[in-house]
């Protein structure tokens, strides 16, 4: 079996590693992309005290970065007399994804839009260096080279994927994750679990990504149920951050697969939070890949035990304990729509990454166990 693995991001992990950020910026002019909430205003003040004022600060990032807002935000870069030397992305996945758009846009979102829709014009894209400082444990965007971009007006989702968009540094400080509310903690944690599992039932999996994925999935399954009942526990936050990082390192080389492909229309049309939309189908997919053999099945057995049918039931029970239903009906998805979503999801890029079979996936989709908890 021939394989390759590569990830160029320098990782600074640990409690209070935020204190290293100013030194990483150095004397460079920087733009800051973050949220406008009081917590982030406090972090911004700390950064400015050490690194000086940002050349530009973007504070109005939306949960799902969309064409309309990104166009307006990118224009603010165009108004600068000189583009920043580095972009600091301080926040969740939407902040880091937005920063990747700004890094590639040269102050003109139309350049990125053309590339997303036609895959033409790559030579016009810029590549401003990014320092990513995630404040949630789940997205993995701090160690990947792509960002999710939404065209909500036309019901479409794109992935801006360029090797030049890997952040140069990822500063992962679990202290920044303290105080995150329970639902956000659950949603981002399940996003990390999905990244790990999706990298295993994936045609691009390899031994290095699989090792990261197994460690990540074990970590999430162990830590997340305890963390949701002890949100101020710094040790659990640290372990969750590490699990999410390993998941990011896993799927940075494989991309995601069928569960994520399913999730995008569910988020667009049903308003289901991404981390839940991409994870409630995981037990279904796990049932469908029993017997797949090879690295995929060996790795899944390291996580769930030798009986993957029992493992899928256990995973569904794990989700239920977190208040998450694995029944599509809980998200107002009718059976006919669910079948159509599965069919459609197999056709997209992420669906084509799935190494399982269409027939077994459809069979597994009819095996919903009852009762299930309903997500908040």
XYZ file of C-alpha atoms in Angstrom:
376
model
C 0.000 0.000 0.000
C 1.545 3.307 -1.114
C 0.553 6.461 0.718
C 1.664 9.995 1.565
C 0.963 12.309 4.488
C 1.839 15.995 4.795
C 0.883 18.837 7.098
C 2.995 22.012 7.234
C 1.308 23.806 10.163
C 3.473 24.572 13.200
C 1.360 23.779 16.256
C 1.669 25.633 19.562
C -0.494 23.687 22.005
C -1.023 24.262 25.703
C -2.706 26.267 28.405
C -1.803 29.971 28.042
C -0.173 29.437 24.628
C -2.130 32.555 23.586
C 0.728 34.445 25.229
C 2.974 33.371 22.327
C 0.805 35.046 19.697
C 2.445 38.481 19.764
C 5.889 36.951 19.240
C 4.591 34.940 16.287
C 3.266 38.142 14.699
C 6.533 39.918 15.374
C 6.890 43.284 13.660
C 4.537 42.387 10.826
C 1.440 44.443 10.049
C -1.536 42.222 10.817
C -5.263 42.029 10.268
C -7.406 40.490 13.010
C -10.483 38.402 12.210
C -12.609 37.634 15.245
C -16.052 38.084 16.818
C -17.516 41.233 18.348
C -18.482 39.624 21.670
C -17.072 40.848 25.011
C -14.922 37.744 25.502
C -13.148 38.354 22.197
C -12.874 42.090 22.893
C -10.871 41.160 25.978
C -8.555 38.933 23.969
C -8.185 41.679 21.387
C -7.102 44.148 24.075
C -4.499 41.677 25.331
C -3.154 41.183 21.821
C -3.016 44.901 21.040
C -1.130 45.552 24.293
C 1.576 43.107 23.192
C 1.592 43.331 19.386
C 0.247 46.817 18.713
C -2.967 47.728 16.942
C -4.184 45.666 14.016
C -4.105 47.259 10.580
C -7.722 46.104 10.153
C -10.115 44.237 12.434
C -13.091 42.231 11.191
C -15.548 41.535 14.018
C -18.834 40.706 12.234
C -18.180 37.094 11.202
C -21.328 34.994 10.728
C -21.714 31.302 11.730
C -21.793 30.167 8.074
C -19.623 32.599 6.035
C -21.793 33.621 3.094
C -21.171 35.304 -0.267
C -23.013 38.480 0.660
C -21.180 39.216 3.910
C -17.811 38.017 2.640
C -18.085 40.404 -0.327
C -18.569 43.368 1.993
C -15.883 42.277 4.444
C -13.315 41.638 1.711
C -13.869 45.146 0.364
C -12.498 46.492 3.654
C -9.150 44.930 2.769
C -9.257 46.663 -0.613
C -9.547 50.027 1.176
C -6.174 49.527 2.893
C -3.173 51.329 1.407
C -1.218 48.067 1.773
C -2.385 44.510 2.376
C -1.444 43.041 5.783
C 1.616 40.857 6.143
C -0.317 38.279 8.171
C -3.913 37.570 9.185
C -4.699 36.456 12.735
C -7.878 34.352 12.943
C -9.117 34.337 16.551
C -12.336 32.385 17.014
C -14.213 29.329 15.792
C -14.272 27.624 12.437
C -16.258 30.386 10.754
C -13.570 32.918 11.717
C -10.746 30.745 10.400
C -12.661 29.946 7.192
C -13.365 33.652 6.661
C -9.692 34.458 7.203
C -8.777 31.983 4.460
C -11.119 33.788 2.069
C -9.537 37.148 2.928
C -6.056 35.664 2.545
C -6.895 34.486 -0.982
C -9.022 37.386 -2.213
C -6.531 40.231 -2.812
C -9.247 42.554 -1.523
C -11.755 41.381 -4.145
C -14.187 38.599 -3.279
C -15.148 38.272 -6.969
C -11.775 36.605 -7.572
C -12.568 33.942 -4.980
C -16.118 33.554 -6.233
C -14.931 32.934 -9.792
C -12.464 30.339 -8.575
C -15.080 28.565 -6.426
C -17.622 28.379 -9.219
C -15.355 27.666 -12.204
C -12.001 26.508 -10.778
C -10.499 29.147 -13.055
C -8.300 32.099 -12.117
C -6.092 30.415 -9.534
C -3.196 32.653 -10.594
C -5.131 35.697 -9.335
C -5.536 34.325 -5.802
C -3.267 35.698 -3.104
C -1.879 33.813 -0.117
C -1.446 36.065 2.895
C -0.034 33.989 5.796
C -2.520 33.032 8.527
C -2.045 32.419 12.239
C -5.076 30.463 13.472
C -6.141 30.647 17.122
C -9.200 28.392 17.569
C -11.479 29.049 20.542
C -13.602 25.932 20.075
C -12.590 22.269 19.899
C -13.953 20.752 16.729
C -13.472 22.536 13.443
C -9.914 21.452 12.637
C -9.657 24.401 10.257
C -6.470 25.541 11.982
C -4.594 22.597 10.405
C -6.355 22.308 7.025
C -5.932 24.154 3.748
C -9.594 24.689 2.928
C -12.467 26.830 4.120
C -16.216 26.425 3.738
C -18.025 29.183 1.846
C -21.827 29.370 1.578
C -23.962 30.845 -1.194
C -27.199 30.821 0.770
C -29.168 32.770 -1.842
C -28.666 29.923 -4.315
C -28.615 27.075 -1.779
C -25.008 26.092 -2.464
C -21.882 25.356 -0.452
C -18.315 25.530 -1.728
C -14.908 24.583 -0.388
C -12.033 26.973 -0.991
C -9.154 24.506 -1.169
C -5.596 25.693 -1.768
C -2.368 24.301 -0.338
C -1.248 27.897 0.209
C -4.092 28.369 2.721
C -2.665 26.131 5.400
C -2.084 28.436 8.380
C 1.588 28.880 9.130
C 0.834 28.445 12.839
C -1.987 27.050 14.961
C -2.058 28.377 18.523
C -4.307 26.085 20.560
C -4.928 27.348 24.078
C -7.542 25.289 25.964
C -8.049 28.169 28.405
C -9.762 30.090 25.575
C -12.362 27.323 25.405
C -13.476 27.615 29.027
C -16.998 28.912 29.447
C -18.257 27.839 26.041
C -21.938 26.871 26.416
C -23.096 23.270 26.487
C -24.727 23.100 23.053
C -21.700 24.669 21.336
C -19.414 22.267 23.208
C -21.512 19.305 22.065
C -21.816 20.485 18.476
C -18.113 21.229 17.995
C -17.121 18.026 19.792
C -19.327 15.966 17.489
C -17.875 17.794 14.496
C -14.448 16.557 15.617
C -15.790 13.015 16.009
C -17.211 13.199 12.504
C -13.886 14.426 11.104
C -12.131 11.468 12.699
C -14.568 8.797 11.519
C -15.007 10.358 8.089
C -11.257 10.129 7.531
C -11.433 6.366 8.151
C -14.276 5.299 5.821
C -12.479 7.275 3.166
C -10.729 6.271 -0.064
C -7.875 8.632 0.887
C -7.138 7.153 4.318
C -3.584 6.190 5.213
C -1.796 4.798 8.291
C -0.793 8.211 9.662
C -4.227 9.792 9.264
C -5.769 6.618 10.720
C -3.581 6.815 13.837
C -4.666 10.408 14.358
C -8.310 9.460 13.748
C -8.339 6.590 16.222
C -6.788 8.755 18.945
C -9.239 11.551 18.171
C -12.357 9.394 18.207
C -11.351 7.632 21.427
C -10.683 11.004 23.002
C -14.045 12.492 22.044
C -15.995 9.404 23.130
C -14.241 9.438 26.499
C -14.153 13.165 27.256
C -17.219 14.804 25.717
C -19.907 13.245 27.981
C -17.960 14.344 31.053
C -17.124 17.763 29.680
C -20.752 18.727 28.995
C -21.428 18.298 32.708
C -18.265 20.109 33.808
C -17.773 22.941 31.329
C -15.222 24.753 33.495
C -12.848 21.795 33.769
C -9.581 22.911 32.190
C -8.117 19.399 32.034
C -11.154 18.087 30.124
C -11.057 21.135 27.838
C -7.378 20.385 27.139
C -8.078 16.767 26.319
C -10.987 17.742 24.092
C -8.835 20.307 22.290
C -6.176 17.673 21.675
C -8.743 15.185 20.340
C -10.124 17.835 17.981
C -6.590 18.664 16.829
C -5.860 15.009 16.056
C -9.127 14.823 14.097
C -8.044 17.880 12.126
C -4.673 16.311 11.367
C -6.483 13.170 10.198
C -8.909 14.742 7.760
C -6.415 17.397 6.624
C -5.077 14.656 4.346
C -8.272 12.780 3.460
C -11.034 15.417 3.473
C -14.433 14.342 4.777
C -16.875 11.862 3.255
C -20.530 10.901 3.187
C -21.754 12.284 6.545
C -20.480 15.746 5.687
C -21.880 15.503 2.183
C -25.265 14.758 3.755
C -24.931 17.596 6.240
C -24.678 20.588 3.913
C -28.270 20.597 2.563
C -29.527 19.769 6.057
C -27.832 22.891 7.402
C -28.982 25.009 4.447
C -32.610 23.898 4.302
C -33.366 22.779 7.851
C -31.133 25.125 9.860
C -29.430 22.292 11.759
C -26.148 23.352 13.351
C -23.210 21.976 11.368
C -21.699 19.796 14.097
C -25.025 18.055 14.640
C -25.945 17.883 10.952
C -22.692 16.078 10.128
C -22.767 13.685 13.089
C -26.287 12.327 13.607
C -25.805 10.007 10.600
C -22.537 8.523 11.912
C -24.118 5.375 13.429
C -25.910 4.736 10.129
C -22.661 5.029 8.177
C -20.816 2.844 10.691
C -23.420 0.090 10.216
C -22.969 0.340 6.464
C -19.183 -0.189 6.466
C -19.136 -3.402 8.492
C -17.136 -5.885 6.448
C -15.219 -3.187 4.571
C -11.974 -4.751 5.754
C -8.528 -3.239 5.548
C -7.323 -0.153 7.365
C -10.842 1.240 7.684
C -12.328 -1.707 9.558
C -9.199 -2.373 11.600
C -9.196 1.237 12.774
C -12.917 1.294 13.555
C -12.506 -1.857 15.662
C -9.800 -0.092 17.674
C -12.437 2.514 18.534
C -15.658 0.514 18.880
C -14.536 -3.072 19.504
C -14.675 -6.103 17.256
C -18.479 -6.085 16.920
C -19.169 -3.010 14.807
C -22.930 -3.631 14.846
C -22.803 -3.303 18.616
C -20.442 -0.365 18.184
C -22.991 1.459 16.032
C -25.656 0.907 18.694
C -23.249 2.182 21.346
C -22.497 5.256 19.228
C -26.199 5.955 18.867
C -26.607 5.653 22.644
C -23.625 7.991 23.121
C -25.336 10.576 20.935
C -28.611 10.149 22.822
C -26.854 10.808 26.141
C -25.709 14.117 24.668
C -29.297 14.950 23.680
C -28.760 14.289 19.969
C -31.173 12.185 17.936
C -29.962 9.965 15.125
C -33.440 9.871 13.613
C -33.805 12.201 10.587
C -37.426 12.846 11.603
C -36.123 14.762 14.622
C -34.853 17.370 12.157
C -38.108 17.464 10.173
C -36.636 15.366 7.362
C -39.312 13.145 5.813
C -38.377 9.597 4.680
C -38.632 10.465 0.990
C -36.366 13.489 1.432
C -33.891 11.445 3.469
C -33.622 8.851 0.699
C -33.092 11.594 -1.870
C -30.432 13.246 0.291
C -28.507 9.987 0.550
C -28.659 9.481 -3.215
C -27.525 13.047 -3.886
C -24.796 13.021 -1.248
C -23.050 10.117 -2.932
C -22.618 12.175 -6.106
C -20.637 15.075 -4.632
C -16.892 15.209 -4.018
C -17.238 14.296 -0.344
C -19.614 11.471 -1.233
C -17.115 10.083 -3.727
C -14.557 9.938 -0.908
C -16.743 7.334 0.837
C -15.323 3.817 0.486
C -18.557 2.030 1.417
C -21.295 0.870 -0.918
C -24.493 2.661 -1.874
C -26.559 -0.475 -1.297
C -25.322 -1.040 2.248
C -25.719 2.637 3.089
C -29.352 2.630 1.941
C -29.961 -0.588 3.893
C -28.452 0.962 7.014
C -30.584 4.086 6.576
C -33.662 1.982 7.294
C -32.325 0.748 10.642
C -33.194 3.672 12.934
C -33.481 2.532 16.549
C -36.152 4.008 18.798
C -36.519 5.917 20.973
C -33.894 8.596 20.436
C -33.220 11.826 22.256
C -34.038 14.995 20.347
C -31.399 17.651 19.922
C -31.793 20.969 21.662
